[in-house]
PDB file of C-alpha atoms in Angstrom:
ATOM      1  CA  MET A1001       3.563  11.311  16.574  1.00 72.00           C
ATOM      2  CA  GLY A1002       0.678  12.768  14.558  1.00 78.00           C
ATOM      3  CA  MET A1003      -0.248  10.957  11.367  1.00 82.00           C
ATOM      4  CA  LEU A1004       2.570   8.454  11.874  1.00 83.00           C
ATOM      5  CA  ALA A1005       0.480   6.923  14.667  1.00 83.00           C
ATOM      6  CA  LEU A1006      -2.031   5.827  12.037  1.00 87.00           C
ATOM      7  CA  LEU A1007       0.310   4.290   9.455  1.00 90.00           C
ATOM      8  CA  PRO A1008       1.141   1.021  11.251  1.00 92.00           C
ATOM      9  CA  ALA A1009      -2.530   0.504  12.115  1.00 90.00           C
ATOM     10  CA  LEU A1010      -3.561   1.156   8.518  1.00 90.00           C
ATOM     11  CA  ASN A1011      -0.958  -1.337   7.329  1.00 91.00           C
ATOM     12  CA  PHE A1012      -2.093  -3.870   9.949  1.00 92.00           C
ATOM     13  CA  LEU A1013      -5.730  -3.630   8.847  1.00 90.00           C
ATOM     14  CA  THR A1014      -5.131  -3.658   5.084  1.00 92.00           C
ATOM     15  CA  ASP A1015      -2.397  -6.279   4.706  1.00 92.00           C
ATOM     16  CA  ASN A1016      -3.856  -9.697   3.798  1.00 92.00           C
ATOM     17  CA  LYS A1017      -1.170 -11.434   5.840  1.00 93.00           C
ATOM     18  CA  THR A1018      -1.898  -9.533   9.066  1.00 94.00           C
ATOM     19  CA  LEU A1019      -5.647  -8.925   8.768  1.00 93.00           C
ATOM     20  CA  PRO A1020      -6.666 -12.285  10.331  1.00 93.00           C
ATOM     21  CA  LEU A1021      -4.553 -11.439  13.391  1.00 94.00           C
ATOM     22  CA  ALA A1022      -6.066  -7.947  13.504  1.00 93.00           C
ATOM     23  CA  ARG A1023      -9.517  -9.533  13.527  1.00 93.00           C
ATOM     24  CA  GLU A1024      -8.572 -11.871  16.378  1.00 92.00           C
ATOM     25  CA  ILE A1025      -7.258  -8.959  18.415  1.00 91.00           C
ATOM     26  CA  TYR A1026     -10.308  -6.867  17.610  1.00 92.00           C
ATOM     27  CA  ARG A1027     -12.621  -9.679  18.771  1.00 90.00           C
ATOM     28  CA  LEU A1028     -10.728  -9.827  22.052  1.00 87.00           C
ATOM     29  CA  SER A1029     -11.067  -6.048  22.405  1.00 90.00           C
ATOM     30  CA  LEU A1030     -14.862  -6.556  22.362  1.00 88.00           C
ATOM     31  CA  HIS A1031     -14.834  -9.386  24.913  1.00 89.00           C
ATOM     32  CA  GLU A1032     -17.329  -9.012  27.740  1.00 88.00           C
ATOM     33  CA  THR A1033     -14.699  -8.897  30.512  1.00 87.00           C
ATOM     34  CA  GLN A1034     -11.366  -8.595  28.676  1.00 86.00           C
ATOM     35  CA  ASN A1035     -12.326  -5.648  26.462  1.00 84.00           C
ATOM     36  CA  PHE A1036      -9.967  -2.767  25.721  1.00 85.00           C
ATOM     37  CA  PRO A1037     -10.016   0.260  23.407  1.00 88.00           C
ATOM     38  CA  PHE A1038      -8.487  -1.209  20.240  1.00 88.00           C
ATOM     39  CA  PHE A1039      -7.295   2.007  18.657  1.00 88.00           C
ATOM     40  CA  VAL A1040      -6.020   3.590  21.864  1.00 89.00           C
ATOM     41  CA  MET A1041      -3.957   0.447  22.372  1.00 91.00           C
ATOM     42  CA  SER A1042      -2.814   0.715  18.750  1.00 91.00           C
ATOM     43  CA  ILE A1043      -1.527   4.260  19.269  1.00 93.00           C
ATOM     44  CA  ASN A1044       0.335   3.161  22.403  1.00 94.00           C
ATOM     45  CA  ILE A1045       1.905   0.291  20.482  1.00 95.00           C
ATOM     46  CA  THR A1046       2.963   2.662  17.690  1.00 95.00           C
ATOM     47  CA  ARG A1047       4.583   4.904  20.313  1.00 96.00           C
ATOM     48  CA  ILE A1048       6.486   1.920  21.736  1.00 96.00           C
ATOM     49  CA  ALA A1049       7.616   0.790  18.267  1.00 96.00           C
ATOM     50  CA  LEU A1050       8.818   4.305  17.383  1.00 95.00           C
ATOM     51  CA  GLN A1051      10.608   4.648  20.693  1.00 96.00           C
ATOM     52  CA  ALA A1052      12.374   1.315  20.163  1.00 96.00           C
ATOM     53  CA  MET A1053      13.395   2.452  16.691  1.00 94.00           C
ATOM     54  CA  ARG A1054      14.685   5.822  17.948  1.00 95.00           C
ATOM     55  CA  GLU A1055      16.716   4.073  20.628  1.00 96.00           C
ATOM     56  CA  GLY A1056      18.377   1.839  18.037  1.00 95.00           C
ATOM     57  CA  CYS A1057      16.696  -1.404  19.085  1.00 96.00           C
ATOM     58  CA  LEU A1058      15.695  -2.146  15.485  1.00 95.00           C
ATOM     59  CA  ASN A1059      18.890  -0.972  13.770  1.00 95.00           C
ATOM     60  CA  ARG A1060      20.222  -4.457  13.151  1.00 94.00           C
ATOM     61  CA  GLU A1061      16.991  -5.599  11.497  1.00 94.00           C
ATOM     62  CA  CYS A1062      16.659  -2.388   9.450  1.00 94.00           C
ATOM     63  CA  ASN A1063      20.244  -2.695   8.222  1.00 94.00           C
ATOM     64  CA  LYS A1064      19.832  -6.387   7.454  1.00 94.00           C
ATOM     65  CA  ARG A1065      16.722  -5.817   5.329  1.00 93.00           C
ATOM     66  CA  LYS A1066      17.733  -2.322   4.140  1.00 95.00           C
ATOM     67  CA  GLN A1067      14.259  -1.026   5.027  1.00 94.00           C
ATOM     68  CA  VAL A1068      12.844   1.117   7.792  1.00 94.00           C
ATOM     69  CA  LEU A1069       9.070   1.602   7.493  1.00 93.00           C
ATOM     70  CA  PRO A1070       8.330  -2.081   6.741  1.00 94.00           C
ATOM     71  CA  ILE A1071      10.376  -3.034   9.823  1.00 95.00           C
ATOM     72  CA  LEU A1072       8.466  -0.509  11.936  1.00 95.00           C
ATOM     73  CA  ASN A1073       5.175  -1.910  10.624  1.00 95.00           C
ATOM     74  CA  ILE A1074       6.023  -5.546  11.261  1.00 96.00           C
ATOM     75  CA  PHE A1075       7.470  -4.718  14.688  1.00 96.00           C
ATOM     76  CA  TYR A1076       4.186  -2.947  15.494  1.00 95.00           C
ATOM     77  CA  VAL A1077       2.286  -6.108  14.476  1.00 96.00           C
ATOM     78  CA  GLY A1078       4.664  -8.202  16.581  1.00 96.00           C
ATOM     79  CA  LEU A1079       4.062  -5.960  19.588  1.00 97.00           C
ATOM     80  CA  PHE A1080       0.298  -6.148  19.129  1.00 95.00           C
ATOM     81  CA  TYR A1081       0.556  -9.940  18.853  1.00 96.00           C
ATOM     82  CA  TYR A1082       2.634 -10.088  22.046  1.00 96.00           C
ATOM     83  CA  LEU A1083       0.105  -7.877  23.859  1.00 94.00           C
ATOM     84  CA  PHE A1084      -2.721 -10.062  22.515  1.00 93.00           C
ATOM     85  CA  GLN A1085      -1.091 -13.213  23.890  1.00 94.00           C
ATOM     86  CA  ILE A1086      -0.510 -11.675  27.322  1.00 93.00           C
ATOM     87  CA  TRP A1087      -4.008 -10.170  27.441  1.00 91.00           C
ATOM     88  CA  LYS A1088      -5.742 -13.382  26.429  1.00 91.00           C
ATOM     89  CA  GLN A1089      -3.661 -15.957  28.299  1.00 93.00           C
ATOM     90  CA  GLN A1090      -3.420 -13.993  31.545  1.00 93.00           C
ATOM     91  CA  HIS A1091      -7.044 -12.805  31.381  1.00 92.00           C
ATOM     92  CA  LYS A1092      -6.119  -9.130  31.537  1.00 91.00           C
ATOM     93  CA  THR A1093      -8.759  -6.423  31.791  1.00 88.00           C
ATOM     94  CA  ILE A1094      -8.778  -2.698  31.180  1.00 90.00           C
ATOM     95  CA  ARG A1095      -7.639  -2.203  34.788  1.00 92.00           C
ATOM     96  CA  ASP A1096      -4.383  -3.967  33.883  1.00 91.00           C
ATOM     97  CA  SER A1097      -3.736  -1.957  30.720  1.00 90.00           C
ATOM     98  CA  GLY A1098      -1.244   0.523  32.194  1.00 92.00           C
ATOM     99  CA  PHE A1099       0.884  -2.258  33.622  1.00 94.00           C
ATOM    100  CA  VAL A1100       0.656  -4.324  30.455  1.00 93.00           C
ATOM    101  CA  ILE A1101       1.735  -1.372  28.287  1.00 94.00           C
ATOM    102  CA  LYS A1102       4.650  -0.617  30.630  1.00 96.00           C
ATOM    103  CA  ASP A1103       5.797  -4.258  30.552  1.00 96.00           C
ATOM    104  CA  LEU A1104       5.368  -4.352  26.770  1.00 96.00           C
ATOM    105  CA  GLU A1105       7.535  -1.255  26.416  1.00 96.00           C
ATOM    106  CA  GLN A1106      10.333  -2.776  28.482  1.00 96.00           C
ATOM    107  CA  PHE A1107      10.141  -6.115  26.690  1.00 96.00           C
ATOM    108  CA  ALA A1108      10.147  -4.430  23.261  1.00 96.00           C
ATOM    109  CA  LYS A1109      13.385  -2.600  23.998  1.00 96.00           C
ATOM    110  CA  LYS A1110      15.136  -5.603  25.522  1.00 96.00           C
ATOM    111  CA  HIS A1111      13.916  -8.311  23.122  1.00 96.00           C
ATOM    112  CA  PRO A1112      12.995  -6.867  19.698  1.00 96.00           C
ATOM    113  CA  LYS A1113      14.332  -9.946  17.930  1.00 95.00           C
ATOM    114  CA  GLN A1114      12.101 -12.209  20.019  1.00 96.00           C
ATOM    115  CA  ILE A1115       9.055 -10.044  19.205  1.00 96.00           C
ATOM    116  CA  LEU A1116       9.742 -10.534  15.478  1.00 96.00           C
ATOM    117  CA  HIS A1117      10.547 -14.231  15.922  1.00 96.00           C
ATOM    118  CA  ASN A1118       7.297 -14.911  17.814  1.00 95.00           C
ATOM    119  CA  LEU A1119       5.323 -13.179  15.076  1.00 95.00           C
ATOM    120  CA  ASN A1120       7.071 -15.272  12.414  1.00 94.00           C
ATOM    121  CA  LEU A1121       6.178 -18.413  14.373  1.00 95.00           C
ATOM    122  CA  TYR A1122       2.548 -17.295  14.489  1.00 93.00           C
ATOM    123  CA  PHE A1123       2.483 -16.784  10.703  1.00 93.00           C
ATOM    124  CA  ALA A1124       4.217 -20.128  10.109  1.00 92.00           C
ATOM    125  CA  GLU A1125       1.690 -21.863  12.367  1.00 90.00           C
ATOM    126  CA  LYS A1126      -1.202 -20.299  10.454  1.00 86.00           C
ATOM    127  CA  LYS A1127       0.264 -21.533   7.151  1.00 84.00           C
ATOM    128  CA  SER A1128       1.147 -25.042   8.342  1.00 76.00           C
ATOM    129  CA  PRO A1129      -2.269 -26.759   8.362  1.00 65.00           C
ATOM    130  CA  LYS A1130      -2.356 -28.721   5.128  1.00 56.00           C
ATOM    131  CA  GLN A1131      -5.170 -27.738   2.842  1.00 50.00           C
ATOM    132  CA  SER A1132      -6.972 -29.896   0.365  1.00 44.00           C
ATOM    133  CA  PRO A1133      -6.418 -28.842  -3.277  1.00 46.00           C
ATOM    134  CA  SER A1134     -10.058 -27.734  -3.623  1.00 46.00           C
ATOM    135  CA  ASN A1135      -9.814 -25.647  -0.445  1.00 46.00           C
ATOM    136  CA  SER A1136      -6.600 -24.082  -1.713  1.00 45.00           C
ATOM    137  CA  THR A1137      -8.210 -23.252  -5.065  1.00 44.00           C
ATOM    138  CA  HIS A1138     -11.216 -21.728  -3.289  1.00 42.00           C
ATOM    139  CA  ARG A1139      -8.914 -19.550  -1.166  1.00 41.00           C
ATOM    140  CA  LYS A1140      -7.003 -18.366  -4.257  1.00 42.00           C
ATOM    141  CA  GLN A1141     -10.265 -17.447  -5.984  1.00 41.00           C
ATOM    142  CA  ALA A1142     -11.492 -15.604  -2.898  1.00 39.00           C
ATOM    143  CA  ALA A1143      -8.180 -13.745  -2.615  1.00 39.00           C
ATOM    144  CA  THR A1144      -8.294 -12.810  -6.297  1.00 39.00           C
ATOM    145  CA  SER A1145     -11.839 -11.492  -6.082  1.00 38.00           C
ATOM    146  CA  HIS A1146     -10.952  -9.681  -2.841  1.00 40.00           C
ATOM    147  CA  ASN A1147      -7.994  -7.948  -4.478  1.00 41.00           C
ATOM    148  CA  THR A1148     -10.040  -6.712  -7.422  1.00 40.00           C
ATOM    149  CA  ASN A1149     -12.920  -5.431  -5.291  1.00 44.00           C
ATOM    150  CA  LEU A1150     -11.111  -3.500  -2.598  1.00 41.00           C
ATOM    151  CA  THR A1151     -13.509  -1.993  -0.115  1.00 48.00           C
ATOM    152  CA  PHE A1152     -12.402  -0.488   3.129  1.00 45.00           C
ATOM    153  CA  ALA A1153     -14.380  -0.908   6.306  1.00 50.00           C
ATOM    154  CA  SER A1154     -13.801   0.530   9.699  1.00 51.00           C
ATOM    155  CA  VAL A1155     -12.668  -1.793  12.446  1.00 51.00           C
ATOM    156  CA  CYS A1156     -16.063  -1.244  14.073  1.00 50.00           C
ATOM    157  CA  GLU A1157     -17.808  -2.752  11.043  1.00 56.00           C
ATOM    158  CA  MET A1158     -16.012  -6.068  11.517  1.00 52.00           C
ATOM    159  CA  LYS A1159     -18.473  -8.407  13.199  1.00 53.00           C
ATOM    160  CA  PRO A1160     -16.968 -10.587  15.924  1.00 49.00           C
ATOM    161  CA  LYS A1161     -17.480 -14.327  15.686  1.00 48.00           C
ATOM    162  CA  ALA A1162     -19.270 -16.089  18.504  1.00 51.00           C
ATOM    163  CA  GLU A1163     -16.911 -17.123  21.254  1.00 49.00           C
ATOM    164  CA  GLU A1164     -16.054 -20.772  21.524  1.00 48.00           C
ATOM    165  CA  PRO A1165     -16.824 -22.352  24.888  1.00 48.00           C
ATOM    166  CA  SER A1166     -13.732 -22.750  27.039  1.00 47.00           C
ATOM    167  CA  LEU A1167     -12.855 -26.096  28.555  1.00 46.00           C
TER     168      LEU A1167
END
């Protein structure tokens, strides 16, 4: 896999659309009991995405959009999102990681369309809360200033937010 293992992760961490999800996943990877090695998991997810592509599971989507690398990248994000949901909702720990990765691999090959659909639902849900005009303007200004002052930070430099108490 070599350098290709890094491309989807780099895209995931630098794309404004996917960065909030990356941060959520990273925070979970630092959780006291549910922690996992973020980048090791990322490399495993890249391997699964590449394997699905090699086996033709993404051919329909690649042909439909007439793109390959963007499909690989978004499928990678979809797989990470799926893993995140399983990990968080089922309270997985590092001891479960082998089983989770194996299940993820099987699910990815059998249901690639559902992986992409679930990710699209996540993005739609994040967009749906109505914003006040002033909040929207503030976000546009922040995005504009962010785009002009690009600085790259390692995933380790991202500070996790305090956990919210569970009910």
